[in-house]
C-alpha positions as YAML, in Angstrom:
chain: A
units: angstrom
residues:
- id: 1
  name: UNK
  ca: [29.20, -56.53, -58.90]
- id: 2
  name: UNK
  ca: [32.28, -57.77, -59.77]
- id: 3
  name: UNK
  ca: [32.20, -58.50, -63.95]
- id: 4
  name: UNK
  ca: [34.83, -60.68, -65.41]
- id: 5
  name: UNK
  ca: [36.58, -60.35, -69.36]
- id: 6
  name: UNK
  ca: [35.83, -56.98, -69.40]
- id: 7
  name: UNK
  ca: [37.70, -54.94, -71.17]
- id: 8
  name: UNK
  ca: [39.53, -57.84, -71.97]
- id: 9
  name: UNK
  ca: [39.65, -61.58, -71.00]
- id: 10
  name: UNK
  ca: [42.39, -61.22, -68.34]
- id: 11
  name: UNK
  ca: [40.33, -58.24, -66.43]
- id: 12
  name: UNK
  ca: [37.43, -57.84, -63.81]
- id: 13
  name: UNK
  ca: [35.30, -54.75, -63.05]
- id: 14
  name: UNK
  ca: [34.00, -54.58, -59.30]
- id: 15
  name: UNK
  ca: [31.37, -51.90, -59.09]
- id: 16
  name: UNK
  ca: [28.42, -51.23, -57.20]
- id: 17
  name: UNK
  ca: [25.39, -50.92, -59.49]
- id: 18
  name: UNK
  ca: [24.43, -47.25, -58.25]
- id: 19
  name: UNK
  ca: [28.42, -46.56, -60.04]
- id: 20
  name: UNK
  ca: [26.99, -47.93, -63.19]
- id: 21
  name: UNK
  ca: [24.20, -45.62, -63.32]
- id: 22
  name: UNK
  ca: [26.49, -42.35, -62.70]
- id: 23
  name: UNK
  ca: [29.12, -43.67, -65.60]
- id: 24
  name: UNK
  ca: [25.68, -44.09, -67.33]
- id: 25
  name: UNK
  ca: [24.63, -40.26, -66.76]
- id: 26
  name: UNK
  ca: [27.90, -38.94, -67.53]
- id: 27
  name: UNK
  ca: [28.05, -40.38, -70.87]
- id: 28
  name: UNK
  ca: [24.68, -39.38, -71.70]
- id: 29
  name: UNK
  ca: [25.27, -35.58, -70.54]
- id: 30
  name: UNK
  ca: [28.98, -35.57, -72.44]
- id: 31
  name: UNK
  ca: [27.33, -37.52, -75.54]
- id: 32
  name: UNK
  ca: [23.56, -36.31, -75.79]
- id: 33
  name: UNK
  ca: [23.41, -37.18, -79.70]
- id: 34
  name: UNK
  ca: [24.34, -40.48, -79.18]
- id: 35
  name: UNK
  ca: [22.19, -43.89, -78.58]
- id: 36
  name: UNK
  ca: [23.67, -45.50, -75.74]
- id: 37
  name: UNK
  ca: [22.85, -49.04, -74.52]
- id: 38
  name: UNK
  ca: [19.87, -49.60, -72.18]
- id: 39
  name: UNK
  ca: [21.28, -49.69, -69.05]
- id: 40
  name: UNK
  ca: [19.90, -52.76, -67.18]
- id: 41
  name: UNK
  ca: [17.27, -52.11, -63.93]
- id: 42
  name: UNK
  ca: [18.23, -52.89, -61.02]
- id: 43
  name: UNK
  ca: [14.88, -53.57, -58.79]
- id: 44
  name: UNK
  ca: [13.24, -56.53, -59.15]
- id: 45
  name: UNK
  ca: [10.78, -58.31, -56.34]
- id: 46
  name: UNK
  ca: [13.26, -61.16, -55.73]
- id: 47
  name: UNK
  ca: [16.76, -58.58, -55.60]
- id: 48
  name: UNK
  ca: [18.00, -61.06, -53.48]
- id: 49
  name: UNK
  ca: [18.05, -64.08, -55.08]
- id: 50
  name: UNK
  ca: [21.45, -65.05, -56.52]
- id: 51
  name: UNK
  ca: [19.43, -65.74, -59.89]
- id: 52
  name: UNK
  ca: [18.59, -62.65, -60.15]
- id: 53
  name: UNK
  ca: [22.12, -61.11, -59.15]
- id: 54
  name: UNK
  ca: [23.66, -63.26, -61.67]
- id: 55
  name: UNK
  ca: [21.41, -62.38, -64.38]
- id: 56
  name: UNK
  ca: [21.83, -58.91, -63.66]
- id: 57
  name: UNK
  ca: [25.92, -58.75, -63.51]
- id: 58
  name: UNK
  ca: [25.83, -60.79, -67.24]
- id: 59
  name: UNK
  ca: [23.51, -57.91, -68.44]
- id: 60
  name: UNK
  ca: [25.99, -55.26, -66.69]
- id: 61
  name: UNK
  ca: [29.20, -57.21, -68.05]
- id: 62
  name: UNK
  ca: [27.32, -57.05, -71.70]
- id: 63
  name: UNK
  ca: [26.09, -53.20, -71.11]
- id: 64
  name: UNK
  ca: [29.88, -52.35, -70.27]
- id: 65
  name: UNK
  ca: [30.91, -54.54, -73.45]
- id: 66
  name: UNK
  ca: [29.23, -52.34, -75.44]
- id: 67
  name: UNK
  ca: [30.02, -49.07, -74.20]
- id: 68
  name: UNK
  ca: [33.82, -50.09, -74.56]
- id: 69
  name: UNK
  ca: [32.93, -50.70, -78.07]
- id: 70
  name: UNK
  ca: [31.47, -47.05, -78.81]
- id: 71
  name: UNK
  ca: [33.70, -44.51, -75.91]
- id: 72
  name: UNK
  ca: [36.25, -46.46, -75.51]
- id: 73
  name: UNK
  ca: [38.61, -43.33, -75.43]
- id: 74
  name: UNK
  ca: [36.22, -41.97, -73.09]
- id: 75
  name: UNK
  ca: [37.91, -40.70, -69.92]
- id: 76
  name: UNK
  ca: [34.43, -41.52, -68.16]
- id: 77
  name: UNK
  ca: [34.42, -44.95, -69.23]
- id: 78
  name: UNK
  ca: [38.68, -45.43, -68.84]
- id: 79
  name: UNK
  ca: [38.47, -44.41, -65.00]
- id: 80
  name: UNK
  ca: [35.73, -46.58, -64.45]
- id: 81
  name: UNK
  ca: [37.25, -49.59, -65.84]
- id: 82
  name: UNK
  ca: [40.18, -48.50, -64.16]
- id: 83
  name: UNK
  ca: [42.43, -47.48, -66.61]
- id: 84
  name: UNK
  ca: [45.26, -44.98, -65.73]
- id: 85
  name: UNK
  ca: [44.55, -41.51, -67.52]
- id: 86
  name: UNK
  ca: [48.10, -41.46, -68.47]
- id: 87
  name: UNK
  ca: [47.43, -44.82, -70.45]
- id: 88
  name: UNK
  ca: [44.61, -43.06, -72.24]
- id: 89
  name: UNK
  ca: [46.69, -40.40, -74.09]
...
C-alpha cells in the first residue's frame, strides 16, 4: 500500500500490509498498557477488488495517523515511516 499525507502532507508510506501488522505487534509488546488503534483486517471475500483495496489503504493511512499521534517518538513507528534514527534524537 502506498498511503499518502502521512506523517505529513508532503510524505507517502509504501508498505505491504503484512509490515503493518509487525509495526502493530511491536508496539503492542513495547507498550502493553496502552490502547492502541484497531488495526484494520485485511481478508475480505472480494480482496481483489480495487474498492476494497482503496477502502482498506484510507483505513491504514487513518490507523498510521493515529499511531503518529500517540508514539510518535517511537523508534518502531520512526523506521517504519522512514525516518532516519539520527533525526529521532
Amino acid at each position: 500500500f502506498r498511503i499518502h499525507g502521512v506523517p505529513s502532507p508532503g510524505w507517502f508510506v509504501t508498505r505491504r500490509y503484512s509490515q503493518f501488522r509487525t509495526l502493530h505487534q511491536q508496539l503492542r509488546a513495547n507498550h502493553p498498557g496502552l490502547t492502541l488503534p484497531v488495526l484494520p483486517g485485511k481478508k475480505s471475500y472480494f480482496a481483489n477488488s480495487n474498492h476494497v483495496a482503496e477502502k482498506r489503504k484510507v483505513r491504514l493511512a487513518e490507523y498510521l495517523r493515529q499511531i503518529l499521534d500517540m508514539l510518535s517518538d517511537d523508534s518502531s513507528v520512526s523506521k517504519f515511516i522512514g525516518v532516519p534514527e539520527e533525526a529521532n534524537t
